[in-house]
Amino acid sequence: MDSKPILVVEDNPDHLELTLLALEQQGIANEITVARDGVEALDFLLGQGAHAGRDTRRQPVLVLLDIKLPRLSGLDVLKRMREDPRTELVPVVMLTSSGQEEDIAASYRTGANSFVRKPVDFTEFSEKLRQMQLYWLLVNEPMPGR
Amino acid sequence: MQDSSPALMDESRRALSPDDSHPGPAAGLGLRGWAVVLVLLATLPLLFMAVLSARDAEKEAIRRAHAQLMDAASLAADTQLRIMESARDLLIVMTHSPQLTEPGWPRCAQYFAQLRDRFPDYSNLGVAAADGRVVCSVRQGAGVVNIGDREFFIEALRHGGFTVSPYVIGRLSGLPIITFGLPVKAGADDVVGVAFASYPVAVMGRNFDQLALSGDTEVMLLDGRGTILAGRTGKPLGVGEQPRSPTLVQALAGRRTGVVEGLDSIGQLRIYAIAPVRKPRLQDGPQAGDPVFFTVVSMSHETVLAPAHRTLRERILAVLLGMLAGVAIAWWLGSRAVVEPALRIARATRRIGQGEPVGALRMAPFAARELVTIARDVEDMARVLRGRQQDLERQVEERTAELSRQRARFQTLADQAPQIVWNTDADGHVVYVNRAWTDLVGGSAEQWMGDRWTQVIHPDDLEPTLARWRQARAARATFEDTRRFRSHDGQWHTMQCRAAPVLRADGTVDFWVGVDADVTRMERIQQALKRSNEELEAFSYSISHDLRTPLSAINGFAQLLGRQVPGDAGERVRHYAARIDAGVRQMAELIDDLLLLARISRAPIEFTQVDLGDIARHWLRAMAQTGRARPVKWRVDDGLLVRGDERLLRMLIENLLSNAWKFSTREAGVDIHVGCSQRQDDWIVIFVRDSGIGFDMAYADKLFGAFQQLQPARESAGSGVGLATVRRIVQRHGGTVWAEGVPGQGACFYLRLPAVTHGVAAPPATAGDSSVNDHPQELAQ
């Protein structure tokens, strides 16, 4: 299997745990990298800060990005990603509990590939994550040449 | 009323006359003058006639003078003839008397002595011998004097007849005389001497006075050679001389007799009548031979024509007097009949022109009929004008009263208005402000005329306001502005202004009317509202995110917990987890509804034509396919067109339908009917009726508040925010919503919404015949 990781950016520990649990239940082989805030996520993606020296050619196969994050918001992270040639093509799914239309519009405008609202119901949430994985890891043909 | 232009008044006044006494144009003849001219023209022929008849009278007078003078001259000639005849007869008697025929004349002296006293007229009587010696005579001197050289003596001897001497001075008498001679014959043809008779010329003209026709008449006796013998003239008579008048001399030289006209000695025209006196024969019979005398009677032309001239003068005088009288009468009558009435009329019309009252026009009895007619017409006109003027004055009065009433109304209105009302003139200077302005900035209205308002405007607003004001005035367009004024207590008040120009007929600005509203409070409220909205937005966001976040955790962990516990104990845990799950779901739904409510409150509205029927049908069909086993019978009428925001209206209909659907849960066969209950030009009332559980009308007013749920939560699913959302959407469309219901028998919700006006879209074709169109009943499984 491809060893490209899935990056989950989530500051809420409960949500993080539930998310990881759900992903785990799906039996995904991909490595799952977690970032607790926007800065950490960017450090990882761009190989800087705590992640300095990381091979930035190895970018995540999918980024699950919460909008509301400490230090640097999800939208800012997305913006920086799209500005950087190394991460401009990385698929990003905005995964958030907010259903604000403004957030949805801003996300797409900044270059999000998808926007998923976290359902309150855990079962539903798990199902959505399963479908997402299925789609982005198996159905969708990634950008060639990597 | 008084706005006829001064130039026009001047014109009419000038046209009338600058002077009362001379109406009409100054040049030209007045009517009276024309009458005088007519009289003068009429009398001219009379003058002409007088002159003509005078000429006739002159001719007649001259003709008559000719005849009279000729008669007189003939008469004088006759007299001379008589003298000659008597002398002849005397000489005949003498020559036949024996005293003279006897030889030697011995008794002749005695004879002549007898004769002396019998013929006193003669200056001498005598007889001369054949040798010319005077033998005997009445006078002394016989025998001394010889007359043998005298013509008459020679001729008497030679021819033997009666002879007449020319003018001579008598040798015995020494007087101018005429001597007549006759031969004395002794026998047949034996002439022995000549008898003679001398007649003084003075005596010959003795009776000429009787011939004088007038003082100017001259009578003269001349001998055959034209020598004056006697006469009666006004001038000294040159006896023995030639007459001084060349005309007379010429006529006598030519032996002309009859009437001759010519100049006299002093150059005056004179008429001369010349009659010849011929020598009588010895026996009575016609005279023969050359005239021996001429009698001349003359008269000057002046004397002849004097009566005619006098007559002419008198006639001319009479005509002139008549003319004068005619002129006077014409003048007087013209004054009375024409001029005075005309002046009166002219004065009256002038008074009318000046708007003064005019009474009855008194007309003299002689006044011309036409003028009287005009005067009556002028009176009528004055009366009519007066009436109209009074009408006009009354109208003006009424209008003035109306105007002042309107003015008072406007004043009161403007003063009572809470807004500031102001006027400027065409140049933009303030000419009126109402009380609201002085209430705001203090002082009196008069203090704020002109451009004083610039003293209380905020310094930062002055330039932009002036720029906009200039722009509006240049374009004559509405002036809109928001600016701050300092009130009398030093506070800044934000004023929103709107002003418009009032244009005259020619498009120029007459004045400006403006209204300033104090929007300070409103602005404050608006700002507060804006802040509140921003806060609400932030709050919604945080609800959306922060409230849901823990819900996910609760739900997730509860489910995981249920999975962790096996067996019967696990069943219980799973049951509890399910309860937690339901609560969390409801909570999440509530949050979502609240967010929606908040969102629709501030979402922008985009008006389009929306068919609510389409939305309803779509939703109901979709619901029927979700497979929630409930028999629902529904009907949606056609033609439910409204004007509004499609997204919000969809939310509205779906909300109401889901309500109806929801509250029919326990009923066996619920009907849902969507239709139209009322349609006006601008509005349409749409209802959504269900036969569900209904509600108690006592709570109808609480229905649409947020979190007001009439049913216990268990009996129906719903957050209690749905109807609040419905009401908010309807309100945002400017409409109203209300509900009717009976518990257990269903509810009906009415929505009054803006209709699609005919200009925007045509009503559906089916509206006329079957506005209620039964939809094929669709039964849910």
GROMACS .gro file of C-alpha atoms in nm, chain B residues 390-546:
model
  157
  536GLN     CA    1  -6.645   9.456  -0.964
  537ASP     CA    2  -6.653   9.085  -1.048
  538LEU     CA    3  -6.278   9.089  -1.084
  539GLU     CA    4  -6.233   9.280  -0.762
  540ARG     CA    5  -6.455   9.033  -0.585
  541GLN     CA    6  -6.259   8.746  -0.732
  542VAL     CA    7  -5.933   8.908  -0.636
  543GLU     CA    8  -6.067   8.958  -0.287
  544GLU     CA    9  -6.173   8.597  -0.265
  545ARG     CA   10  -5.844   8.479  -0.400
  546THR     CA   11  -5.652   8.706  -0.170
  547ALA     CA   12  -5.849   8.567   0.121
  548GLU     CA   13  -5.792   8.214  -0.004
  549LEU     CA   14  -5.426   8.293  -0.050
  550SER     CA   15  -5.387   8.427   0.299
  551ARG     CA   16  -5.578   8.127   0.430
  552GLN     CA   17  -5.343   7.898   0.243
  553ARG     CA   18  -5.051   8.098   0.365
  554ALA     CA   19  -5.170   8.064   0.722
  555ARG     CA   20  -5.228   7.694   0.665
  556PHE     CA   21  -4.883   7.650   0.522
  557GLN     CA   22  -4.730   7.858   0.801
  558THR     CA   23  -4.905   7.657   1.069
  559LEU     CA   24  -4.827   7.329   0.898
  560ALA     CA   25  -4.466   7.423   0.854
  561ASP     CA   26  -4.436   7.544   1.211
  562GLN     CA   27  -4.598   7.232   1.352
  563ALA     CA   28  -4.378   7.002   1.144
  564PRO     CA   29  -4.112   6.829   1.350
  565GLN     CA   30  -3.880   6.862   1.053
  566ILE     CA   31  -3.707   7.178   0.950
  567VAL     CA   32  -3.876   7.337   0.649
  568TRP     CA   33  -3.697   7.604   0.455
  569ASN     CA   34  -3.718   7.809   0.135
  570THR     CA   35  -3.451   7.981  -0.063
  571ASP     CA   36  -3.483   8.221  -0.349
  572ALA     CA   37  -3.369   8.128  -0.699
  573ASP     CA   38  -3.009   8.218  -0.606
  574GLY     CA   39  -3.008   7.984  -0.309
  575HIS     CA   40  -3.036   8.238  -0.028
  576VAL     CA   41  -3.262   8.140   0.258
  577VAL     CA   42  -3.585   8.340   0.270
  578TYR     CA   43  -3.786   8.125   0.511
  579VAL     CA   44  -3.726   7.882   0.794
  580ASN     CA   45  -3.990   7.729   1.016
  581ARG     CA   46  -3.999   7.702   1.392
  582ALA     CA   47  -3.820   7.368   1.399
  583TRP     CA   48  -3.505   7.545   1.280
  584THR     CA   49  -3.513   7.817   1.543
  585ASP     CA   50  -3.598   7.552   1.802
  586LEU     CA   51  -3.282   7.371   1.700
  587VAL     CA   52  -3.033   7.653   1.659
  588GLY     CA   53  -3.204   7.932   1.857
  589GLY     CA   54  -3.267   8.292   1.762
  590SER     CA   55  -3.549   8.421   1.545
  591ALA     CA   56  -3.628   8.323   1.190
  592GLU     CA   57  -3.524   8.667   1.058
  593GLN     CA   58  -3.178   8.609   1.196
  594TRP     CA   59  -3.124   8.312   0.969
  595MET     CA   60  -3.207   8.466   0.631
  596GLY     CA   61  -2.946   8.456   0.356
  597ASP     CA   62  -2.647   8.227   0.409
  598ARG     CA   63  -2.623   8.241   0.790
  599TRP     CA   64  -2.682   7.866   0.814
  600THR     CA   65  -2.318   7.819   0.715
  601GLN     CA   66  -2.224   7.954   1.060
  602VAL     CA   67  -2.369   7.656   1.240
  603ILE     CA   68  -2.276   7.376   1.004
  604HIS     CA   69  -1.999   7.138   1.110
  605PRO     CA   70  -1.669   7.265   0.960
  606ASP     CA   71  -1.600   6.923   0.808
  607ASP     CA   72  -1.941   6.917   0.637
  608LEU     CA   73  -1.938   7.274   0.501
  609GLU     CA   74  -1.738   7.215   0.184
  610PRO     CA   75  -1.908   6.891   0.071
  611THR     CA   76  -2.251   7.038   0.145
  612LEU     CA   77  -2.178   7.356  -0.050
  613ALA     CA   78  -2.043   7.149  -0.339
  614ARG     CA   79  -2.356   6.932  -0.351
  615TRP     CA   80  -2.578   7.241  -0.318
  616ARG     CA   81  -2.400   7.409  -0.609
  617GLN     CA   82  -2.429   7.092  -0.814
  618ALA     CA   83  -2.801   7.055  -0.745
  619ARG     CA   84  -2.866   7.420  -0.828
  620ALA     CA   85  -2.672   7.399  -1.152
  621ALA     CA   86  -2.866   7.088  -1.254
  622ARG     CA   87  -3.194   7.215  -1.103
  623ALA     CA   88  -3.217   6.868  -0.955
  624THR     CA   89  -3.318   6.737  -0.617
  625PHE     CA   90  -3.067   6.823  -0.349
  626GLU     CA   91  -2.994   6.549  -0.097
  627ASP     CA   92  -2.748   6.586   0.179
  628THR     CA   93  -2.661   6.472   0.529
  629ARG     CA   94  -2.477   6.719   0.744
  630ARG     CA   95  -2.436   6.825   1.103
  631PHE     CA   96  -2.561   7.146   1.261
  632ARG     CA   97  -2.467   7.284   1.599
  633SER     CA   98  -2.775   7.332   1.813
  634HIS     CA   99  -2.815   7.622   2.054
  635ASP     CA  100  -2.688   7.404   2.340
  636GLY     CA  101  -2.372   7.319   2.146
  637GLN     CA  102  -2.468   6.963   2.048
  638TRP     CA  103  -2.408   6.841   1.696
  639HIS     CA  104  -2.724   6.720   1.522
  640THR     CA  105  -2.709   6.509   1.211
  641MET     CA  106  -2.966   6.639   0.965
  642GLN     CA  107  -3.082   6.461   0.658
  643CYS     CA  108  -3.194   6.705   0.395
  644ARG     CA  109  -3.393   6.684   0.079
  645ALA     CA  110  -3.478   6.989  -0.132
  646ALA     CA  111  -3.632   7.043  -0.471
  647PRO     CA  112  -3.657   7.346  -0.697
  648VAL     CA  113  -3.997   7.490  -0.787
  649LEU     CA  114  -3.977   7.585  -1.152
  650ARG     CA  115  -4.153   7.858  -1.339
  651ALA     CA  116  -4.331   7.795  -1.669
  652ASP     CA  117  -4.015   7.883  -1.862
  653GLY     CA  118  -3.811   7.627  -1.673
  654THR     CA  119  -3.613   7.867  -1.457
  655VAL     CA  120  -3.601   7.822  -1.082
  656ASP     CA  121  -3.856   8.023  -0.887
  657PHE     CA  122  -3.754   7.908  -0.541
  658TRP     CA  123  -3.637   7.605  -0.351
  659VAL     CA  124  -3.823   7.407  -0.086
  660GLY     CA  125  -3.624   7.193   0.150
  661VAL     CA  126  -3.688   6.972   0.449
  662ASP     CA  127  -3.428   6.874   0.707
  663ALA     CA  128  -3.497   6.581   0.936
  664ASP     CA  129  -3.302   6.531   1.255
  665VAL     CA  130  -3.164   6.180   1.217
  666THR     CA  131  -2.927   6.197   1.510
  667ARG     CA  132  -3.131   5.950   1.716
  668MET     CA  133  -3.200   5.727   1.422
  669GLU     CA  134  -2.835   5.723   1.332
  670ARG     CA  135  -2.747   5.628   1.686
  671ILE     CA  136  -3.006   5.351   1.677
  672GLN     CA  137  -2.881   5.234   1.341
  673GLN     CA  138  -2.528   5.216   1.466
  674ALA     CA  139  -2.645   5.026   1.774
  675LEU     CA  140  -2.842   4.795   1.551
  676LYS     CA  141  -2.542   4.737   1.332
  677ARG     CA  142  -2.329   4.654   1.633
  678SER     CA  143  -2.598   4.425   1.764
  679ASN     CA  144  -2.619   4.249   1.431
  680GLU     CA  145  -2.247   4.199   1.425
  681GLU     CA  146  -2.259   4.059   1.776
  682LEU     CA  147  -2.544   3.832   1.678
  683GLU     CA  148  -2.342   3.706   1.387
  684ALA     CA  149  -2.046   3.630   1.605
  685PHE     CA  150  -2.281   3.468   1.853
  686SER     CA  151  -2.441   3.253   1.584
  687TYR     CA  152  -2.105   3.146   1.467
  688SER     CA  153  -1.996   3.048   1.806
  689ILE     CA  154  -2.323   2.861   1.865
  690SER     CA  155  -2.284   2.686   1.537
  691HIS     CA  156  -1.938   2.574   1.619
  692ASP     CA  157  -1.898   2.574   1.990
   0.00000   0.00000   0.00000
